[in-house]
Amino acid sequence: MQTRVRSYSKINLGLAIGPPRPDGFHALSTLYQTIALHDVVSVQARPSARSRILLQSNDSRVPTDGRNTAIRMVEKALDRMGITAEVALHIQKNLPIQGGMGAGSANAAAALIGLEKELEREAPGKLLPPADRLAIAAEVGSDVPLFLIGGAVLGSNRGEAVTPVTDITYAGSTEIHAVMAIPKVGVSTPQAFRDWDQSFAVPSSLHNPQTSSTLEKLSRTYASILQQDLDFAAVKDAESGASGIFRTFGHPLEVGSPGKQQGISREQLHTQGEAQIDLAENSLLALVRTGIENDFETVVFLQHPPLREIKRQLMGSDSGQPAILAGLSGSGSALFGLYRSQGDAEAAQQRVQHDGVPAIVTKTLPRPLYWRNMFAE
C-alpha cells in the first residue's frame, strides 16, 4: 500500500528583500499563495531494524540522494519520531525545477505528510506535534513550512517563519483565475540574492531601522489589508534579530473607519474601473492598490530580459482583458498572472504561448481546499 500526496506549488504575491544576516541568509517579508498546479509524491513506509530511504522520479533532473529535500525531510522526521523505517518515495514531476514555484520544498512537505499517514497505520501514536513539524521543515528549507499550512501565508525572517492569514479574495471567491508562464530558463536563487547585494550594497547590520523600512512597510500593509492581529509575529521577529520588520503589526485596518490606521483607506481602493471595494470580498484588489511587488524583479529582469516581456504579456494592459496582478514568483523563472475571469486567463495564456513560452491556466488554492484535496487516489 502507498500514500499519494498532491504536492501543490506557490506564488509570491509580493516579496521584499532586507539586508544580509550574519548567517548568510537575508531578512525578507513575503506573501505566499498556494495554487492548484502540483507534483505527486508517493510514499511507502514500514518500521524496520534500520532506516533506509529510496527515491525515484520520472524526471532525471531530480536528485535521488541526500541533496533532495524530500529525503532530508524524511530523515529528520524519522529521527525526531525515534523510529527506524524503510521508506520508498516517488516524485511524479509536473512542476518546473528552479522555477520559483517552491516545487522542491513542496515535495519535502508532501513527503512528511505521506510518511506520517503511512506510519500512523504501522506505528500509531508516533505523529509529530505541529511545532516539531514546522521546526523540521524550517531546517530543510525556507519555503517548506508554508506547505504545512497552505492558502495565503505571510513569511518573514528568511521566509520560514510563517503565519497563516485570511485567504485572498476577488469578487468574493478564494479561487482566483491564474496563469503560470514557465520559461525554459532556470534562475538560481542564491545568484539572485548575490546580484541584489551587488546592486544595492545593503549594510550587514539588521539593527539599523533604515535597512528594514521596506520590509516594515510591506508587513504593515499585509497586516492591515488582511485584518490580522499579528502581535505574536512581532515577538518572533524580534527574537530572530530582524529588527523592525514587524514593528507596526497589531493594528488591523478598521473597515468602518477609513483613514484612522496607517494602512490604506477604503476610499483609496479602486482599480480598473471597479467601484468601492469591500475588503472581505476583494482583498486582492486592496493589495494591488498598495503597489505590491517582488524585489527580485529588479535584478532578475536585468539578467534575463525576456522575463520582463513575459510579465508584460501576462499583464495585458492594452488587451482589454488585463491581469489584476502579474509578476515573478520567488526568484523565478516562473511568472504568474491573476485574472477576473476564466476568459481573461485563457486570453493571457494565448498571448504568452504566441511568443513560444509554455503557459498553464490554473487557480489559487485556498487553505480549506488545499487540505481537502491533498491526498490523491
mmCIF file of C-alpha atoms in Angstrom:
data_model
loop_
_atom_site.group_PDB
_atom_site.id
_atom_site.type_symbol
_atom_site.label_atom_id
_atom_site.label_comp_id
_atom_site.label_asym_id
_atom_site.label_seq_id
_atom_site.Cartn_x
_atom_site.Cartn_y
_atom_site.Cartn_z
ATOM 1 C CA MET A 1 0.000 0.000 0.000
ATOM 2 C CA GLN A 2 1.144 3.585 -0.587
ATOM 3 C CA THR A 3 0.030 7.126 0.149
ATOM 4 C CA ARG A 4 -0.121 9.564 -2.769
ATOM 5 C CA VAL A 5 0.083 13.238 -1.865
ATOM 6 C CA ARG A 6 -0.564 16.196 -4.156
ATOM 7 C CA SER A 7 2.458 18.437 -3.786
ATOM 8 C CA TYR A 8 0.957 21.852 -4.544
ATOM 9 C CA SER A 9 3.009 24.836 -5.675
ATOM 10 C CA LYS A 10 3.024 28.506 -4.666
ATOM 11 C CA ILE A 11 3.440 32.006 -5.959
ATOM 12 C CA ASN A 12 4.745 35.059 -4.119
ATOM 13 C CA LEU A 13 2.190 37.843 -4.384
ATOM 14 C CA GLY A 14 4.841 40.202 -3.041
ATOM 15 C CA LEU A 15 8.382 39.902 -1.714
ATOM 16 C CA ALA A 16 10.633 42.482 -0.062
ATOM 17 C CA ILE A 17 14.320 41.732 0.490
ATOM 18 C CA GLY A 18 16.153 43.055 3.530
ATOM 19 C CA PRO A 19 19.840 43.124 4.399
ATOM 20 C CA PRO A 20 22.025 40.012 4.576
ATOM 21 C CA ARG A 21 22.321 38.432 8.008
ATOM 22 C CA PRO A 22 25.478 37.159 9.707
ATOM 23 C CA ASP A 23 24.472 33.581 8.803
ATOM 24 C CA GLY A 24 24.415 34.435 5.090
ATOM 25 C CA PHE A 25 20.640 34.459 4.706
ATOM 26 C CA HIS A 26 18.585 37.598 4.043
ATOM 27 C CA ALA A 27 15.769 39.004 6.117
ATOM 28 C CA LEU A 28 12.654 39.185 3.973
ATOM 29 C CA SER A 29 8.915 39.616 4.067
ATOM 30 C CA THR A 30 6.668 37.829 1.593
ATOM 31 C CA LEU A 31 3.071 36.865 0.999
ATOM 32 C CA TYR A 32 2.832 33.288 -0.251
ATOM 33 C CA GLN A 33 -0.251 31.905 -2.014
ATOM 34 C CA THR A 34 -0.675 28.233 -2.875
ATOM 35 C CA ILE A 35 -2.004 27.338 -6.328
ATOM 36 C CA ALA A 36 -3.565 24.205 -7.788
ATOM 37 C CA LEU A 37 -0.644 23.084 -10.000
ATOM 38 C CA HIS A 38 1.149 20.179 -8.362
ATOM 39 C CA ASP A 39 3.549 17.249 -8.444
ATOM 40 C CA VAL A 40 2.513 13.937 -6.883
ATOM 41 C CA VAL A 41 4.658 12.384 -4.152
ATOM 42 C CA SER A 42 4.032 8.697 -3.394
ATOM 43 C CA VAL A 43 5.203 7.299 -0.061
ATOM 44 C CA GLN A 44 5.523 3.738 1.201
ATOM 45 C CA ALA A 45 6.874 3.205 4.714
ATOM 46 C CA ARG A 46 7.135 0.430 7.271
ATOM 47 C CA PRO A 47 9.113 0.085 10.510
ATOM 48 C CA SER A 48 12.344 -1.878 10.188
ATOM 49 C CA ALA A 49 15.528 -2.634 12.114
ATOM 50 C CA ARG A 50 17.336 0.223 10.373
ATOM 51 C CA SER A 51 16.280 3.165 8.269
ATOM 52 C CA ARG A 52 16.618 3.080 4.506
ATOM 53 C CA ILE A 53 15.219 5.733 2.164
ATOM 54 C CA LEU A 54 14.956 5.257 -1.592
ATOM 55 C CA LEU A 55 13.720 7.890 -4.030
ATOM 56 C CA GLN A 56 12.761 7.635 -7.689
ATOM 57 C CA SER A 57 11.301 10.145 -10.124
ATOM 58 C CA ASN A 58 10.019 10.354 -13.663
ATOM 59 C CA ASP A 59 12.381 13.335 -14.174
ATOM 60 C CA SER A 60 16.098 12.537 -14.413
ATOM 61 C CA ARG A 61 16.981 16.054 -13.201
ATOM 62 C CA VAL A 62 15.561 15.309 -9.744
ATOM 63 C CA PRO A 63 18.386 14.294 -7.362
ATOM 64 C CA THR A 64 17.783 10.941 -5.714
ATOM 65 C CA ASP A 65 20.387 11.256 -2.954
ATOM 66 C CA GLY A 66 20.771 13.381 0.166
ATOM 67 C CA ARG A 67 20.584 16.586 -1.860
ATOM 68 C CA ASN A 68 16.852 16.021 -2.298
ATOM 69 C CA THR A 69 14.713 17.946 0.175
ATOM 70 C CA ALA A 70 12.206 15.084 0.428
ATOM 71 C CA ILE A 71 14.916 12.667 1.583
ATOM 72 C CA ARG A 72 16.255 15.179 4.103
ATOM 73 C CA MET A 73 12.754 15.749 5.438
ATOM 74 C CA VAL A 74 12.107 12.032 5.920
ATOM 75 C CA GLU A 75 15.491 11.549 7.617
ATOM 76 C CA LYS A 76 14.833 14.346 10.081
ATOM 77 C CA ALA A 77 11.259 13.231 10.753
ATOM 78 C CA LEU A 78 12.249 9.638 11.497
ATOM 79 C CA ASP A 79 14.989 10.851 13.808
ATOM 80 C CA ARG A 80 12.585 13.184 15.656
ATOM 81 C CA MET A 81 9.985 10.400 15.953
ATOM 82 C CA GLY A 82 12.571 7.945 17.218
ATOM 83 C CA ILE A 83 11.604 5.426 14.520
ATOM 84 C CA THR A 84 13.647 3.402 12.035
ATOM 85 C CA ALA A 85 11.826 2.558 8.828
ATOM 86 C CA GLU A 86 12.193 1.573 5.204
ATOM 87 C CA VAL A 87 10.752 4.372 3.093
ATOM 88 C CA ALA A 88 10.204 4.416 -0.666
ATOM 89 C CA LEU A 89 9.467 7.769 -2.308
ATOM 90 C CA HIS A 90 8.421 8.513 -5.867
ATOM 91 C CA ILE A 91 8.076 12.040 -7.235
ATOM 92 C CA GLN A 92 5.864 12.452 -10.294
ATOM 93 C CA LYS A 93 7.349 15.698 -11.552
ATOM 94 C CA ASN A 94 4.981 18.106 -13.298
ATOM 95 C CA LEU A 95 6.361 21.403 -11.985
ATOM 96 C CA PRO A 96 9.496 23.171 -13.243
ATOM 97 C CA ILE A 97 12.826 22.867 -11.448
ATOM 98 C CA GLN A 98 14.292 26.222 -10.312
ATOM 99 C CA GLY A 99 11.025 27.841 -11.330
ATOM 100 C CA GLY A 100 10.275 29.902 -8.228
ATOM 101 C CA MET A 101 7.140 27.861 -7.515
ATOM 102 C CA GLY A 102 8.566 26.067 -4.490
ATOM 103 C CA ALA A 103 8.341 22.633 -6.092
ATOM 104 C CA GLY A 104 11.234 21.048 -4.204
ATOM 105 C CA SER A 105 10.045 22.496 -0.908
ATOM 106 C CA ALA A 106 6.510 21.299 -1.586
ATOM 107 C CA ASN A 107 7.859 17.808 -2.321
ATOM 108 C CA ALA A 108 9.532 17.790 1.098
ATOM 109 C CA ALA A 109 6.331 18.792 2.880
ATOM 110 C CA ALA A 110 4.346 16.209 0.911
ATOM 111 C CA ALA A 111 6.877 13.519 1.833
ATOM 112 C CA LEU A 112 6.387 14.319 5.523
ATOM 113 C CA ILE A 113 2.594 14.279 5.207
ATOM 114 C CA GLY A 114 2.706 10.946 3.376
ATOM 115 C CA LEU A 115 5.215 9.483 5.832
ATOM 116 C CA GLU A 116 3.035 10.338 8.814
ATOM 117 C CA LYS A 117 -0.032 8.828 7.177
ATOM 118 C CA GLU A 118 1.887 5.635 6.407
ATOM 119 C CA LEU A 119 3.362 5.317 9.890
ATOM 120 C CA GLU A 120 0.031 6.113 11.516
ATOM 121 C CA ARG A 121 -1.091 2.710 10.269
ATOM 122 C CA GLU A 122 2.132 0.921 11.185
ATOM 123 C CA ALA A 123 3.119 2.737 14.392
ATOM 124 C CA PRO A 124 0.126 4.567 15.912
ATOM 125 C CA GLY A 125 0.825 7.421 18.292
ATOM 126 C CA LYS A 126 4.131 8.428 16.723
ATOM 127 C CA LEU A 127 2.939 11.526 14.852
ATOM 128 C CA LEU A 128 4.923 14.711 15.330
ATOM 129 C CA PRO A 129 3.474 17.693 17.209
ATOM 130 C CA PRO A 130 2.717 20.636 14.864
ATOM 131 C CA ALA A 131 5.569 22.708 16.306
ATOM 132 C CA ASP A 132 8.060 19.916 15.608
ATOM 133 C CA ARG A 133 6.802 19.541 12.047
ATOM 134 C CA LEU A 134 7.331 23.247 11.361
ATOM 135 C CA ALA A 135 10.748 23.217 13.039
ATOM 136 C CA ILE A 136 11.938 20.310 10.899
ATOM 137 C CA ALA A 137 10.515 21.946 7.777
ATOM 138 C CA ALA A 138 12.424 25.159 8.518
ATOM 139 C CA GLU A 139 15.653 23.168 8.850
ATOM 140 C CA VAL A 140 15.114 21.620 5.420
ATOM 141 C CA GLY A 141 14.328 24.824 3.522
ATOM 142 C CA SER A 142 12.959 28.349 3.858
ATOM 143 C CA ASP A 143 9.866 27.668 1.723
ATOM 144 C CA VAL A 144 8.994 24.284 3.245
ATOM 145 C CA PRO A 145 6.939 25.432 6.282
ATOM 146 C CA LEU A 146 4.372 27.286 4.170
ATOM 147 C CA PHE A 147 3.354 23.969 2.584
ATOM 148 C CA LEU A 148 2.417 22.629 6.016
ATOM 149 C CA ILE A 149 -0.158 25.446 6.222
ATOM 150 C CA GLY A 150 -1.422 26.175 2.693
ATOM 151 C CA GLY A 151 -3.539 29.037 1.377
ATOM 152 C CA ALA A 152 -2.309 32.579 1.990
ATOM 153 C CA VAL A 153 0.718 32.627 4.296
ATOM 154 C CA LEU A 154 2.846 35.520 5.489
ATOM 155 C CA GLY A 155 6.542 34.632 5.584
ATOM 156 C CA SER A 156 9.229 36.505 7.492
ATOM 157 C CA ASN A 157 12.765 36.101 8.811
ATOM 158 C CA ARG A 158 14.220 34.170 5.832
ATOM 159 C CA GLY A 159 10.720 33.045 4.756
ATOM 160 C CA GLU A 160 10.460 30.092 7.128
ATOM 161 C CA ALA A 161 8.700 31.986 9.950
ATOM 162 C CA VAL A 162 5.136 31.525 8.747
ATOM 163 C CA THR A 163 1.785 32.972 9.779
ATOM 164 C CA PRO A 164 -1.496 31.850 8.167
ATOM 165 C CA VAL A 165 -3.588 34.812 7.037
ATOM 166 C CA THR A 166 -7.075 35.145 5.613
ATOM 167 C CA ASP A 167 -7.271 33.666 2.119
ATOM 168 C CA ILE A 168 -7.011 36.227 -0.673
ATOM 169 C CA THR A 169 -10.334 37.014 -2.356
ATOM 170 C CA TYR A 170 -11.626 38.527 -5.585
ATOM 171 C CA ALA A 171 -15.354 39.128 -6.102
ATOM 172 C CA GLY A 172 -15.988 37.037 -3.002
ATOM 173 C CA SER A 173 -14.130 33.975 -4.300
ATOM 174 C CA THR A 174 -10.971 32.485 -2.810
ATOM 175 C CA GLU A 175 -10.271 30.573 -6.045
ATOM 176 C CA ILE A 176 -8.865 33.220 -8.370
ATOM 177 C CA HIS A 177 -8.192 32.509 -12.042
ATOM 178 C CA ALA A 178 -4.476 32.372 -12.733
ATOM 179 C CA VAL A 179 -1.925 31.716 -15.464
ATOM 180 C CA MET A 180 1.574 30.398 -14.857
ATOM 181 C CA ALA A 181 4.147 31.190 -17.547
ATOM 182 C CA ILE A 182 7.009 28.704 -17.368
ATOM 183 C CA PRO A 183 10.075 29.805 -19.385
ATOM 184 C CA LYS A 184 12.713 27.200 -20.108
ATOM 185 C CA VAL A 185 15.444 29.247 -18.432
ATOM 186 C CA GLY A 186 16.233 28.483 -14.788
ATOM 187 C CA VAL A 187 17.083 31.153 -12.223
ATOM 188 C CA SER A 188 19.399 30.385 -9.314
ATOM 189 C CA THR A 189 18.030 31.854 -6.079
ATOM 190 C CA PRO A 190 21.494 32.193 -4.448
ATOM 191 C CA GLN A 191 22.739 34.030 -7.542
ATOM 192 C CA ALA A 192 19.694 36.312 -7.491
ATOM 193 C CA PHE A 193 20.489 37.248 -3.887
ATOM 194 C CA ARG A 194 24.136 37.898 -4.821
ATOM 195 C CA ASP A 195 23.019 40.133 -7.686
ATOM 196 C CA TRP A 196 20.743 42.001 -5.286
ATOM 197 C CA ASP A 197 23.573 42.558 -2.809
ATOM 198 C CA GLN A 198 25.931 43.749 -5.541
ATOM 199 C CA SER A 199 23.320 46.123 -6.946
ATOM 200 C CA PHE A 200 22.238 47.695 -3.683
ATOM 201 C CA ALA A 201 25.217 47.087 -1.357
ATOM 202 C CA VAL A 202 22.945 46.927 1.679
ATOM 203 C CA PRO A 203 24.547 47.141 5.129
ATOM 204 C CA SER A 204 25.018 43.883 7.009
ATOM 205 C CA SER A 205 23.613 45.194 10.305
ATOM 206 C CA LEU A 206 19.991 44.286 10.927
ATOM 207 C CA HIS A 207 19.616 46.645 13.839
ATOM 208 C CA ASN A 208 19.518 49.856 11.827
ATOM 209 C CA PRO A 209 15.800 50.662 11.318
ATOM 210 C CA GLN A 210 16.581 52.296 7.975
ATOM 211 C CA THR A 211 17.664 48.972 6.473
ATOM 212 C CA SER A 212 14.294 47.356 7.055
ATOM 213 C CA SER A 213 11.901 50.182 6.169
ATOM 214 C CA THR A 214 10.696 48.437 3.019
ATOM 215 C CA LEU A 215 10.065 45.209 4.880
ATOM 216 C CA GLU A 216 8.273 47.076 7.631
ATOM 217 C CA LYS A 217 6.018 48.837 5.127
ATOM 218 C CA LEU A 218 5.172 45.618 3.310
ATOM 219 C CA SER A 219 4.476 43.754 6.548
ATOM 220 C CA ARG A 220 2.263 46.570 7.828
ATOM 221 C CA THR A 221 0.329 46.603 4.574
ATOM 222 C CA TYR A 222 -0.328 42.865 4.679
ATOM 223 C CA ALA A 223 -1.460 43.058 8.283
ATOM 224 C CA SER A 224 -3.796 45.965 7.604
ATOM 225 C CA ILE A 225 -5.410 44.616 4.461
ATOM 226 C CA LEU A 226 -5.848 41.085 5.711
ATOM 227 C CA GLN A 227 -7.167 42.361 9.062
ATOM 228 C CA GLN A 228 -4.937 40.109 11.135
ATOM 229 C CA ASP A 229 -3.718 40.852 14.638
ATOM 230 C CA LEU A 230 -0.182 39.502 14.370
ATOM 231 C CA ASP A 231 1.407 40.839 17.539
ATOM 232 C CA PHE A 232 2.990 37.443 18.201
ATOM 233 C CA ALA A 233 4.806 37.738 14.866
ATOM 234 C CA ALA A 234 6.475 40.884 16.152
ATOM 235 C CA VAL A 235 7.763 38.938 19.142
ATOM 236 C CA LYS A 236 9.140 36.143 16.967
ATOM 237 C CA ASP A 237 10.691 38.692 14.632
ATOM 238 C CA ALA A 238 12.449 40.456 17.484
ATOM 239 C CA GLU A 239 13.762 37.136 18.770
ATOM 240 C CA SER A 240 15.258 36.405 15.349
ATOM 241 C CA GLY A 241 17.186 39.680 15.339
ATOM 242 C CA ALA A 242 15.411 41.065 12.283
ATOM 243 C CA SER A 243 14.690 44.371 13.980
ATOM 244 C CA GLY A 244 11.864 46.457 12.593
ATOM 245 C CA ILE A 245 10.281 44.081 10.098
ATOM 246 C CA PHE A 246 7.107 43.645 12.147
ATOM 247 C CA ARG A 247 7.338 46.735 14.325
ATOM 248 C CA THR A 248 3.858 48.021 13.412
ATOM 249 C CA PHE A 249 1.887 44.802 13.361
ATOM 250 C CA GLY A 250 -1.136 44.504 15.618
ATOM 251 C CA HIS A 251 -3.068 47.425 14.085
ATOM 252 C CA PRO A 252 -5.560 45.950 11.593
ATOM 253 C CA LEU A 253 -7.472 48.273 9.305
ATOM 254 C CA GLU A 254 -10.795 49.411 10.762
ATOM 255 C CA VAL A 255 -13.082 48.811 7.805
ATOM 256 C CA GLY A 256 -15.778 51.112 9.149
ATOM 257 C CA SER A 257 -13.367 53.950 9.875
ATOM 258 C CA PRO A 258 -11.146 54.646 6.856
ATOM 259 C CA GLY A 259 -8.111 56.806 7.368
ATOM 260 C CA LYS A 260 -7.638 56.028 11.047
ATOM 261 C CA GLN A 261 -4.918 53.430 10.579
ATOM 262 C CA GLN A 262 -1.512 53.521 8.936
ATOM 263 C CA GLY A 263 -2.813 51.124 6.280
ATOM 264 C CA ILE A 264 -4.751 52.217 3.216
ATOM 265 C CA SER A 265 -8.300 53.518 3.495
ATOM 266 C CA ARG A 266 -11.361 52.149 1.754
ATOM 267 C CA GLU A 267 -11.650 55.339 -0.316
ATOM 268 C CA GLN A 268 -8.266 54.545 -1.880
ATOM 269 C CA LEU A 269 -9.253 51.077 -3.039
ATOM 270 C CA HIS A 270 -10.132 51.497 -6.710
ATOM 271 C CA THR A 271 -8.715 49.660 -9.724
ATOM 272 C CA GLN A 272 -9.520 49.121 -13.420
ATOM 273 C CA GLY A 273 -12.972 50.704 -13.163
ATOM 274 C CA GLU A 274 -14.152 48.677 -10.143
ATOM 275 C CA ALA A 275 -16.257 50.626 -7.667
ATOM 276 C CA GLN A 276 -15.614 50.901 -3.955
ATOM 277 C CA ILE A 277 -14.164 47.690 -2.570
ATOM 278 C CA ASP A 278 -15.370 45.545 0.293
ATOM 279 C CA LEU A 279 -12.151 44.221 1.824
ATOM 280 C CA ALA A 280 -13.738 40.899 2.730
ATOM 281 C CA GLU A 281 -14.796 40.414 -0.904
ATOM 282 C CA ASN A 282 -11.788 41.855 -2.722
ATOM 283 C CA SER A 283 -8.612 41.718 -0.653
ATOM 284 C CA LEU A 284 -6.601 41.083 -3.848
ATOM 285 C CA LEU A 285 -7.598 44.474 -5.242
ATOM 286 C CA ALA A 286 -6.610 46.064 -1.956
ATOM 287 C CA LEU A 287 -3.158 44.501 -2.236
ATOM 288 C CA VAL A 288 -2.795 45.750 -5.810
ATOM 289 C CA ARG A 289 -3.554 49.295 -4.742
ATOM 290 C CA THR A 290 -0.620 49.229 -2.317
ATOM 291 C CA GLY A 291 1.805 48.745 -5.198
ATOM 292 C CA ILE A 292 2.719 45.242 -4.043
ATOM 293 C CA GLU A 293 5.737 43.920 -5.940
ATOM 294 C CA ASN A 294 8.613 41.446 -5.910
ATOM 295 C CA ASP A 295 12.070 42.911 -5.286
ATOM 296 C CA PHE A 296 13.703 40.064 -7.219
ATOM 297 C CA GLU A 297 12.309 41.527 -10.458
ATOM 298 C CA THR A 298 14.799 44.394 -10.147
ATOM 299 C CA VAL A 299 17.795 42.101 -10.623
ATOM 300 C CA VAL A 300 16.353 39.024 -12.343
ATOM 301 C CA PHE A 301 14.857 41.017 -15.230
ATOM 302 C CA LEU A 302 18.276 42.601 -15.844
ATOM 303 C CA GLN A 303 19.909 39.176 -16.082
ATOM 304 C CA HIS A 304 17.032 37.657 -18.081
ATOM 305 C CA PRO A 305 15.353 40.440 -20.151
ATOM 306 C CA PRO A 306 12.812 38.086 -21.843
ATOM 307 C CA LEU A 307 11.151 37.595 -18.439
ATOM 308 C CA ARG A 308 10.166 41.270 -18.389
ATOM 309 C CA GLU A 309 8.383 40.834 -21.725
ATOM 310 C CA ILE A 310 6.566 37.750 -20.435
ATOM 311 C CA LYS A 311 5.293 39.791 -17.491
ATOM 312 C CA ARG A 312 4.079 42.436 -19.930
ATOM 313 C CA GLN A 313 2.177 39.796 -21.895
ATOM 314 C CA LEU A 314 0.667 38.389 -18.711
ATOM 315 C CA MET A 315 -0.376 41.867 -17.614
ATOM 316 C CA GLY A 316 -2.022 42.557 -20.977
ATOM 317 C CA SER A 317 -2.680 46.205 -20.175
ATOM 318 C CA ASP A 318 -3.602 47.013 -23.803
ATOM 319 C CA SER A 319 -5.573 43.837 -24.439
ATOM 320 C CA GLY A 320 -8.920 44.762 -22.927
ATOM 321 C CA GLN A 321 -8.522 41.712 -20.672
ATOM 322 C CA PRO A 322 -5.782 42.840 -18.261
ATOM 323 C CA ALA A 323 -4.494 40.987 -15.240
ATOM 324 C CA ILE A 324 -5.363 42.144 -11.754
ATOM 325 C CA LEU A 325 -1.776 41.402 -10.776
ATOM 326 C CA ALA A 326 1.201 39.841 -12.560
ATOM 327 C CA GLY A 327 4.770 39.241 -11.526
ATOM 328 C CA LEU A 328 7.706 36.979 -10.896
ATOM 329 C CA SER A 329 7.181 34.109 -8.464
ATOM 330 C CA GLY A 330 10.007 33.951 -5.945
ATOM 331 C CA SER A 331 13.263 34.493 -7.818
ATOM 332 C CA GLY A 332 11.728 32.985 -10.973
ATOM 333 C CA SER A 333 11.849 31.994 -13.657
ATOM 334 C CA ALA A 334 8.112 31.244 -13.476
ATOM 335 C CA LEU A 335 5.758 34.222 -13.659
ATOM 336 C CA PHE A 336 2.087 34.457 -12.752
ATOM 337 C CA GLY A 337 -0.960 36.497 -13.636
ATOM 338 C CA LEU A 338 -4.241 36.707 -11.712
ATOM 339 C CA TYR A 339 -7.451 37.451 -13.629
ATOM 340 C CA ARG A 340 -11.087 38.418 -13.253
ATOM 341 C CA SER A 341 -12.453 35.531 -15.315
ATOM 342 C CA GLN A 342 -11.568 32.241 -16.969
ATOM 343 C CA GLY A 343 -11.809 34.002 -20.330
ATOM 344 C CA ASP A 344 -9.277 36.643 -19.309
ATOM 345 C CA ALA A 345 -6.921 33.925 -18.087
ATOM 346 C CA GLU A 346 -7.212 31.970 -21.334
ATOM 347 C CA ALA A 347 -6.555 35.137 -23.356
ATOM 348 C CA ALA A 348 -3.376 35.731 -21.338
ATOM 349 C CA GLN A 349 -2.310 32.135 -21.860
ATOM 350 C CA GLN A 350 -2.643 32.617 -25.623
ATOM 351 C CA ARG A 351 -0.624 35.853 -25.553
ATOM 352 C CA VAL A 352 2.233 34.151 -23.728
ATOM 353 C CA GLN A 353 2.140 30.985 -25.825
ATOM 354 C CA HIS A 354 2.154 33.073 -29.011
ATOM 355 C CA ASP A 355 5.713 34.058 -28.054
ATOM 356 C CA GLY A 356 6.691 30.415 -27.609
ATOM 357 C CA VAL A 357 6.558 30.292 -23.800
ATOM 358 C CA PRO A 358 4.628 27.447 -22.121
ATOM 359 C CA ALA A 359 1.709 28.725 -20.037
ATOM 360 C CA ILE A 360 -0.874 26.925 -17.913
ATOM 361 C CA VAL A 361 -4.278 28.115 -16.705
ATOM 362 C CA THR A 362 -4.922 27.306 -13.048
ATOM 363 C CA LYS A 363 -6.430 28.823 -9.887
ATOM 364 C CA THR A 364 -5.271 29.943 -6.488
ATOM 365 C CA LEU A 365 -5.844 27.311 -3.823
ATOM 366 C CA PRO A 366 -7.336 28.476 -0.504
ATOM 367 C CA ARG A 367 -6.453 26.671 2.701
ATOM 368 C CA PRO A 368 -9.623 24.529 3.042
ATOM 369 C CA LEU A 369 -9.269 23.153 -0.499
ATOM 370 C CA TYR A 370 -5.523 22.702 -0.057
ATOM 371 C CA TRP A 371 -6.132 20.153 2.681
ATOM 372 C CA ARG A 372 -9.377 18.707 1.356
ATOM 373 C CA ASN A 373 -7.725 17.731 -1.931
ATOM 374 C CA MET A 374 -4.305 16.824 -0.526
ATOM 375 C CA PHE A 375 -4.482 13.052 -0.963
ATOM 376 C CA ALA A 376 -4.648 11.647 -4.491
ATOM 377 C CA GLU A 377 -6.462 8.432 -5.364
#
